[in-house]
Tab-separated table of C-alpha atoms and ligand atoms in Angstrom:
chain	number	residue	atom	x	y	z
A	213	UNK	CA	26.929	-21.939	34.734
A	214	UNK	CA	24.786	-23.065	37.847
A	215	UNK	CA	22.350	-26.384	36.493
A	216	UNK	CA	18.873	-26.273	37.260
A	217	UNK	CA	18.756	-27.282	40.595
A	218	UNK	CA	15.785	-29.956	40.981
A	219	UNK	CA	13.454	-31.053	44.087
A	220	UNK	CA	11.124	-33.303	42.498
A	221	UNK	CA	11.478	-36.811	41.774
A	222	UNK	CA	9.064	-36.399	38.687
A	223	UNK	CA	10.953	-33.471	37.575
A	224	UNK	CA	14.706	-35.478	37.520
A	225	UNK	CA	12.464	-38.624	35.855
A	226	UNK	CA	10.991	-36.276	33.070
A	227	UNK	CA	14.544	-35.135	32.349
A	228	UNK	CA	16.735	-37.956	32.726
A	229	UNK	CA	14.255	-40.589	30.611
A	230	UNK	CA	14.016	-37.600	28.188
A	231	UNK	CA	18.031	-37.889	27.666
A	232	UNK	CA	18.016	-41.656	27.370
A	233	UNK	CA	15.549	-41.908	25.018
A	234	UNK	CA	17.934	-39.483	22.700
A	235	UNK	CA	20.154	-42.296	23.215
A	236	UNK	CA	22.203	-40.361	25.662
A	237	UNK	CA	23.932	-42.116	28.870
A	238	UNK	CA	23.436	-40.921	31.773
A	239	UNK	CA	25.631	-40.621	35.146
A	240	UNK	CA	24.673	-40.325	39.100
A	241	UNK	CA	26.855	-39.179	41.651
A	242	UNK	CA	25.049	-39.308	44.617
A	243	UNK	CA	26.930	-36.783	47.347
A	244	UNK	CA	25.587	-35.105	50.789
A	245	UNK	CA	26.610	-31.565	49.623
A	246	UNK	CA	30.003	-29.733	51.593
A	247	UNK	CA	31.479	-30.346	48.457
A	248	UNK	CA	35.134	-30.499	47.975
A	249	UNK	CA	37.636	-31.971	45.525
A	250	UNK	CA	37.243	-36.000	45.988
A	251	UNK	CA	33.690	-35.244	44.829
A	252	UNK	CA	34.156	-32.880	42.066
A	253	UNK	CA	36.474	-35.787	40.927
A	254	UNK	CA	33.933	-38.273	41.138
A	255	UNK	CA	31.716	-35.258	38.826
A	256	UNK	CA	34.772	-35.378	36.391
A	257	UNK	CA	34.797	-39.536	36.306
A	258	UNK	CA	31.083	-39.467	35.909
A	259	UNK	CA	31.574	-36.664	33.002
A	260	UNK	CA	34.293	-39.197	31.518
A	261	UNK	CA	32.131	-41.745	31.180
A	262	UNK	CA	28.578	-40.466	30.127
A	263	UNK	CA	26.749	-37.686	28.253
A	264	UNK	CA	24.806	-36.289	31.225
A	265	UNK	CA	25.698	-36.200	34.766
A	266	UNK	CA	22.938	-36.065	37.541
A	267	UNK	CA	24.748	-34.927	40.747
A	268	UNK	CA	22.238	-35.224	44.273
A	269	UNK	CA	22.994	-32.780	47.196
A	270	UNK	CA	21.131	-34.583	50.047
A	271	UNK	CA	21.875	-34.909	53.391
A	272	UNK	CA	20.374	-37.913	54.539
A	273	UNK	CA	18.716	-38.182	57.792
A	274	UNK	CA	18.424	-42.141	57.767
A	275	UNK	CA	22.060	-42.654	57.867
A	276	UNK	CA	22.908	-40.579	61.214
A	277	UNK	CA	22.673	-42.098	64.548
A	278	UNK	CA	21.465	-40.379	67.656
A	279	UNK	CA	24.395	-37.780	68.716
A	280	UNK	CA	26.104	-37.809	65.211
A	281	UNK	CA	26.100	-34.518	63.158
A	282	UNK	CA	22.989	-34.342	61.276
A	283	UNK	CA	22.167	-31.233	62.659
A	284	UNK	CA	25.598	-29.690	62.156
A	285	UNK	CA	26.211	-31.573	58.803
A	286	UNK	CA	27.426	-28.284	56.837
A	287	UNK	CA	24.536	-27.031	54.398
A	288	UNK	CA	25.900	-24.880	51.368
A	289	UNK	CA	23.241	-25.636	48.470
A	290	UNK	CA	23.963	-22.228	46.515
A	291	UNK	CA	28.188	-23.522	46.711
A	292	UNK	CA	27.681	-26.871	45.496
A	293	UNK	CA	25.377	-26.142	42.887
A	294	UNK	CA	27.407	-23.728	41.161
A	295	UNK	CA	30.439	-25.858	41.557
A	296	UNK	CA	29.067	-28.779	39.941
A	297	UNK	CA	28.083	-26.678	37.328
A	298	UNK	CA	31.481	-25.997	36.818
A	299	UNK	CA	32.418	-29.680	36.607
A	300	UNK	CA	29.753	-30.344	34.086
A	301	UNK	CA	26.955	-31.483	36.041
A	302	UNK	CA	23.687	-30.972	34.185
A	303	UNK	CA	21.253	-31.186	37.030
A	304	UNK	CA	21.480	-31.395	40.711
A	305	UNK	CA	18.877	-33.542	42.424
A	306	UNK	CA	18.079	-31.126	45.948
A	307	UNK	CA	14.952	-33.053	47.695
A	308	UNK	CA	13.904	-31.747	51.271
A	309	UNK	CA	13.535	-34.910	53.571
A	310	UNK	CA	9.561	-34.622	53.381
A	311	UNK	CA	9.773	-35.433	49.800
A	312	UNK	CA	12.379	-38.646	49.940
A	313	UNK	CA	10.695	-39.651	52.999
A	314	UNK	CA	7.049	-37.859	53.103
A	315	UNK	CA	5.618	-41.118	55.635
A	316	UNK	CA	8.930	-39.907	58.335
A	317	UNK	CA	11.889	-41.370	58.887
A	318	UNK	CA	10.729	-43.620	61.406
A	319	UNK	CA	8.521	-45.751	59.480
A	320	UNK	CA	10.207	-45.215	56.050
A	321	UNK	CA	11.092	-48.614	54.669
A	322	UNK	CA	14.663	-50.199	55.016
A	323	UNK	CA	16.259	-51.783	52.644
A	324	UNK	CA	19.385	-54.403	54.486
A	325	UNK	CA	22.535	-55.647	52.692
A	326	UNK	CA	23.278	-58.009	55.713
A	327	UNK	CA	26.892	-58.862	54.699
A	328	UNK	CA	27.956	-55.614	54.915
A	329	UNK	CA	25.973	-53.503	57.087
A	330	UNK	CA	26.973	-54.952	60.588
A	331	UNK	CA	30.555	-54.851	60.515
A	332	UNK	CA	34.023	-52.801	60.941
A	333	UNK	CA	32.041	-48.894	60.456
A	334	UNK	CA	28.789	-50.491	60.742
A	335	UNK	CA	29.733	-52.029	64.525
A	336	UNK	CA	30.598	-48.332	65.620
A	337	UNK	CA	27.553	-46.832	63.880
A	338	UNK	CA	24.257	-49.123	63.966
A	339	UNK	CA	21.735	-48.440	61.200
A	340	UNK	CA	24.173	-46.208	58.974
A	341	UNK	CA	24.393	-48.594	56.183
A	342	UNK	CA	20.979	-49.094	55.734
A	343	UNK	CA	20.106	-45.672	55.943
A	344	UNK	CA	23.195	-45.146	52.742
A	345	UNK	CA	21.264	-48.444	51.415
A	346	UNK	CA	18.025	-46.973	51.708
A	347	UNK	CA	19.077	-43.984	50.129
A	348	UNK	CA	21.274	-44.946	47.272
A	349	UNK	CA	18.327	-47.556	46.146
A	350	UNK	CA	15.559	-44.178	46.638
A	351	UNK	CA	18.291	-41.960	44.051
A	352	UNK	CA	18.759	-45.311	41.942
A	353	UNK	CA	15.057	-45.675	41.116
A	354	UNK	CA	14.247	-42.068	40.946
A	355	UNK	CA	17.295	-40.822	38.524
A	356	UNK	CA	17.943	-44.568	36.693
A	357	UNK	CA	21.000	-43.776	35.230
A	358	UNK	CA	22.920	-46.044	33.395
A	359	UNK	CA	26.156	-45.468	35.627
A	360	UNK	CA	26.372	-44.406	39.655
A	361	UNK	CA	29.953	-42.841	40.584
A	362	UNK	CA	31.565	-43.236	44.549
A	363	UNK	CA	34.630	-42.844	45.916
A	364	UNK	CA	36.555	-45.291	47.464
A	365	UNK	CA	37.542	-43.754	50.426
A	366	UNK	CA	34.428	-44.922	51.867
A	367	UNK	CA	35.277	-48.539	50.382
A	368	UNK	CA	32.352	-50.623	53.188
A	369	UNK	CA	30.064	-48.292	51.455
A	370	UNK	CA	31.043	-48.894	47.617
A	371	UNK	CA	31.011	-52.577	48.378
A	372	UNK	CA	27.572	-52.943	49.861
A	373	UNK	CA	26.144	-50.710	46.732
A	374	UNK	CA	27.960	-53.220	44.417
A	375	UNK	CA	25.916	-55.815	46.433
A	376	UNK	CA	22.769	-53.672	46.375
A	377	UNK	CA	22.907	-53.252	42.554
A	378	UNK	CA	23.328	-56.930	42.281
A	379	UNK	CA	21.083	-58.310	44.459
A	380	UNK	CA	17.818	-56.053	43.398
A	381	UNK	CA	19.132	-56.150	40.069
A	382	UNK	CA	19.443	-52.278	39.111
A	383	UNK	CA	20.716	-52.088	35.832
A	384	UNK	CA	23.808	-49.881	36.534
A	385	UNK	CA	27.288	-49.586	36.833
A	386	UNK	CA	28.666	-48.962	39.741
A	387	UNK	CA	31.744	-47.045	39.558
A	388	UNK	CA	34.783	-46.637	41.971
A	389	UNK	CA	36.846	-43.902	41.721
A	390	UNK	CA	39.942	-43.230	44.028
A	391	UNK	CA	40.442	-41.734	47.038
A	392	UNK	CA	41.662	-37.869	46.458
A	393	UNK	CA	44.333	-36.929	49.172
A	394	UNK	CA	46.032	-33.580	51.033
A	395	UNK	CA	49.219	-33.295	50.792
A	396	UNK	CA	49.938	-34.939	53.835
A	397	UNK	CA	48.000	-38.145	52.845
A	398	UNK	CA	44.804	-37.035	54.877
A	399	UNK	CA	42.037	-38.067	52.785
A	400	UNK	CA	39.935	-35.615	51.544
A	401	UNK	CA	36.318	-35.713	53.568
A	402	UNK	CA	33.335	-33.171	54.443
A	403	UNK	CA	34.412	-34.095	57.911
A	404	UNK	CA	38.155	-33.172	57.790
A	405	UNK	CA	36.698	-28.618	59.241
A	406	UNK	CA	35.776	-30.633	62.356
A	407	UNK	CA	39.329	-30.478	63.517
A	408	UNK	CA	41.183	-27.683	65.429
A	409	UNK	CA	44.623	-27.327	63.770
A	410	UNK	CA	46.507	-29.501	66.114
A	411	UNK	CA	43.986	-32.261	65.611
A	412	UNK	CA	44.507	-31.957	61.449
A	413	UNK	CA	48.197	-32.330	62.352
A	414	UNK	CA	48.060	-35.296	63.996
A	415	UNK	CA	45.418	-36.880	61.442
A	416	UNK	CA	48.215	-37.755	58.681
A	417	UNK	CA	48.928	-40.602	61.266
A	418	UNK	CA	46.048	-42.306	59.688
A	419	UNK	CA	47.072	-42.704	56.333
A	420	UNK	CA	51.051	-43.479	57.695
A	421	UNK	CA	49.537	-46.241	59.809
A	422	UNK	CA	47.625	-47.727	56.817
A	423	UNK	CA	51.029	-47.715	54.780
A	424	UNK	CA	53.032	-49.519	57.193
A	425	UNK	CA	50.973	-52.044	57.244
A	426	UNK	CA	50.770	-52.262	53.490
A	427	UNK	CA	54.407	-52.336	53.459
A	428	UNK	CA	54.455	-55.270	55.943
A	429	UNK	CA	52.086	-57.456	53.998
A	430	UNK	CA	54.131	-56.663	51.333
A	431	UNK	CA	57.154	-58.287	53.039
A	432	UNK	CA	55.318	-61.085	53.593
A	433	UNK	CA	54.054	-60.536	56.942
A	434	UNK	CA	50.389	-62.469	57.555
A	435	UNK	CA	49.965	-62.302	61.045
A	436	UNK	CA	46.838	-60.007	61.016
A	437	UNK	CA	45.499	-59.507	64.682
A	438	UNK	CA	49.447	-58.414	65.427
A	439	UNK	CA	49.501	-56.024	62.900
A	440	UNK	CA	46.260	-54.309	63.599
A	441	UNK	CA	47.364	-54.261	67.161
A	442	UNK	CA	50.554	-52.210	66.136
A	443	UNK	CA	48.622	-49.994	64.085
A	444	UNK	CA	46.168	-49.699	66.926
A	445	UNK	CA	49.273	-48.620	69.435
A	446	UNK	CA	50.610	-46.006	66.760
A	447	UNK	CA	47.398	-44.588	66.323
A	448	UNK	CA	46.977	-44.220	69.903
A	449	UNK	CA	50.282	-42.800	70.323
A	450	UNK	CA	49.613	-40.048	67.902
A	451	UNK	CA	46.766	-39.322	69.835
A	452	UNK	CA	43.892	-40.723	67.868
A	453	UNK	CA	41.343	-43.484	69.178
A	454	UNK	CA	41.120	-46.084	66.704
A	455	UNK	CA	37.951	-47.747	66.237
A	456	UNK	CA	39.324	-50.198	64.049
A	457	UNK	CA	41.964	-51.178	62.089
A	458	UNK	CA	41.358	-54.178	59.536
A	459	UNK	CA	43.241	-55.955	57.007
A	460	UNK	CA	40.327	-57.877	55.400
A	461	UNK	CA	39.670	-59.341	51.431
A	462	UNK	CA	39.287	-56.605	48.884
A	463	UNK	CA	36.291	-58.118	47.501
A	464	UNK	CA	33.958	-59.018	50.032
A	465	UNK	CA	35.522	-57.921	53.684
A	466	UNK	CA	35.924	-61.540	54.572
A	467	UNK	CA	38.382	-62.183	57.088
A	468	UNK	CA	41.781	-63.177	55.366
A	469	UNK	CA	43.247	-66.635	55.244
A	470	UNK	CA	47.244	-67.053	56.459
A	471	UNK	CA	48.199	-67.330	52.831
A	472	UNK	CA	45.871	-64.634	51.539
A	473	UNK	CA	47.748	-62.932	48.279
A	474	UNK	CA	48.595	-60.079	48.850
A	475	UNK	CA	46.701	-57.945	45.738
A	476	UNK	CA	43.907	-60.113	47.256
A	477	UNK	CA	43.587	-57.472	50.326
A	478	UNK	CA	42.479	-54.337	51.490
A	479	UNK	CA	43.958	-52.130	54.585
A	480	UNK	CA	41.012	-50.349	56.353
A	481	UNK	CA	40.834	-47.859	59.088
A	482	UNK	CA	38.910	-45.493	61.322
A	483	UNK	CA	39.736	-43.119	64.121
A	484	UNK	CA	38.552	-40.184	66.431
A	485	UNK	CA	39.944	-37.231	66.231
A	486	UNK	CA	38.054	-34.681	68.432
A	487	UNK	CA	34.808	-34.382	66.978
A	488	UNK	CA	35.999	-36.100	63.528
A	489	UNK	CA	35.987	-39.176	62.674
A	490	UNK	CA	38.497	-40.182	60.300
A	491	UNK	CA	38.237	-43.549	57.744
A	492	UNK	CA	40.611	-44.291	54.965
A	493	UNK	CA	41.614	-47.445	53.036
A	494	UNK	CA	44.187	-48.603	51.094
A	495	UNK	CA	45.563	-51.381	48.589
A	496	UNK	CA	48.678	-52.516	49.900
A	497	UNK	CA	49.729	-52.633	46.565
B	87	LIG	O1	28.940	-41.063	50.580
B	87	LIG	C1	28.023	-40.251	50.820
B	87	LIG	O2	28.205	-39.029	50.748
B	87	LIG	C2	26.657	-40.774	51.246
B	87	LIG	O3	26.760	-41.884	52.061
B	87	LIG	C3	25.741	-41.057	50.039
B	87	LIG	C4	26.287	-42.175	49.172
B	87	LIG	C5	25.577	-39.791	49.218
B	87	LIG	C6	24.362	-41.492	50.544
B	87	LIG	O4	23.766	-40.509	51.327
């Protein structure tokens, strides 16, 4: 059955301090809508874990830079609601951009999570992470819920909410849930129906470049800058354009020392594809 599908942020407050104080606990997945199966996974962790799930379809002006795809973001309210429904959401959180940000988007305040906002996707796209910062903190004090579910597939972003929720001190947990893949290894993403077909064959490069380095560090190998050259070269060859490609702590996106262990690290990517562009990220073990 299709939840009640909410604008208000007095309206998803009513409901969600109603369920707490009947002592239930209560989930947020925050999502842009153009749902597809990494999110209804994250609906299904969230449903694991807690006795209500509060799923927001919002896509979020702040976090586009001039010439991205805010305008062509894919819009399918009636899709997503019904399909959280049938992943147990119990309300989906729907505001129009006047009512998250009735003063405009201009003036709106920022909020900043400095470590993480400036580098590897935030060098190719200025002001994205503290629109998602800006954002996630709105959803945060509008829904509180007890525990906030993302995917790791977008692994800058779950690490500078980590550091958002600990440096304002929101009383939730954040939780990371694993990147859902194709067949092929591509990872799942909204963006993915921006490629032509010989585009989406070429994109399992990604993911193949991202393994071969995990299998090198692996073996021992620690000579970073090298290896993210190579990977560089085999994206290229495959016909992608990397932006980056980063082998950089798991915990904090520190650059690596030479004797860095390697469960210590994480593999992290992203190319253009045509009009897509592709990021994944992996564990090398
Ligand atoms: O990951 C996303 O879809 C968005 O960045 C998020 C977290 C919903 C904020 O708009």
């Amino acid at each position: 059955m299709t939840p009640p599908v909410v604008e208000g942020p007095a309206d998803v407050r009513a409901r969600v301090r109603a369920w707490r104080a009947a002592g239930e606990c209560v989930a947020l997945v925050p999502t842009m809508g153009d749902l597809h199966t990494g999110h209804l996974a994250l609906v299904d962790a969230a449903r694991e874990r807690a006795d209500r799930v509060v799923a927001s379809v919002f896509v979020n002006p702040l976090q586009f830079g001039p010439g991205e795809d805010y305008q062509d973001y894919p819009r399918r309210l009636e899709d997503d609601a019904a399909r959280l429904g049938e992943h147990g959401a119990d309300i989906v959180f729907a505001p129009t951009v006047e009512t998250l940000y009735p003063r405009g988007t201009d003036v709106s305040v920022r909020v900043h999570v400095p470590a993480f906002e400036d580098i590897l996707c935030g060098a190719d796209r200025p002001g994205h992470f503290a629109g998602v910062a800006t954002v996630v903190a709105k959803l945060f004090n509008i829904a509180e819920p007890d525990i906030a579910v993302f995917g790791q597939k977008d692994y800058q972003q779950l690490l500078l909410i980590r550091r958002l929720v600990a440096d304002l001190d929101f009383p939730i947990d954040v939780v990371g849930i694993p990147t859902v893949r194709e067949r092929d290894g591509v990872a799942m993403s909204s963006r993915n129906g921006y490629m032509d077909s010989e585009q989406r064959r070429a994109a399992p490069a990604l993911y193949a470049a991202l393994r071969g380095l995990a299998a090198r560090l692996v073996h021992g190998e620690r000579d970073y800058a090298r290896m993210e050259r190579d990977a560089c070269s085999e994206l290229e060859g495959a016909g992608l354009q990397p932006d980056y490609v980063a082998i950089r702590m798991a915990d904090d996106l520190a650059l690596p020392p030479a004797d860095a262990a390697v469960d210590d690290l994480r593999i992290l990517a992203a190319a253009r594809l045509g009009r897509a562009r592709l990021i994944d990220n992996i564990a090398p073990i």
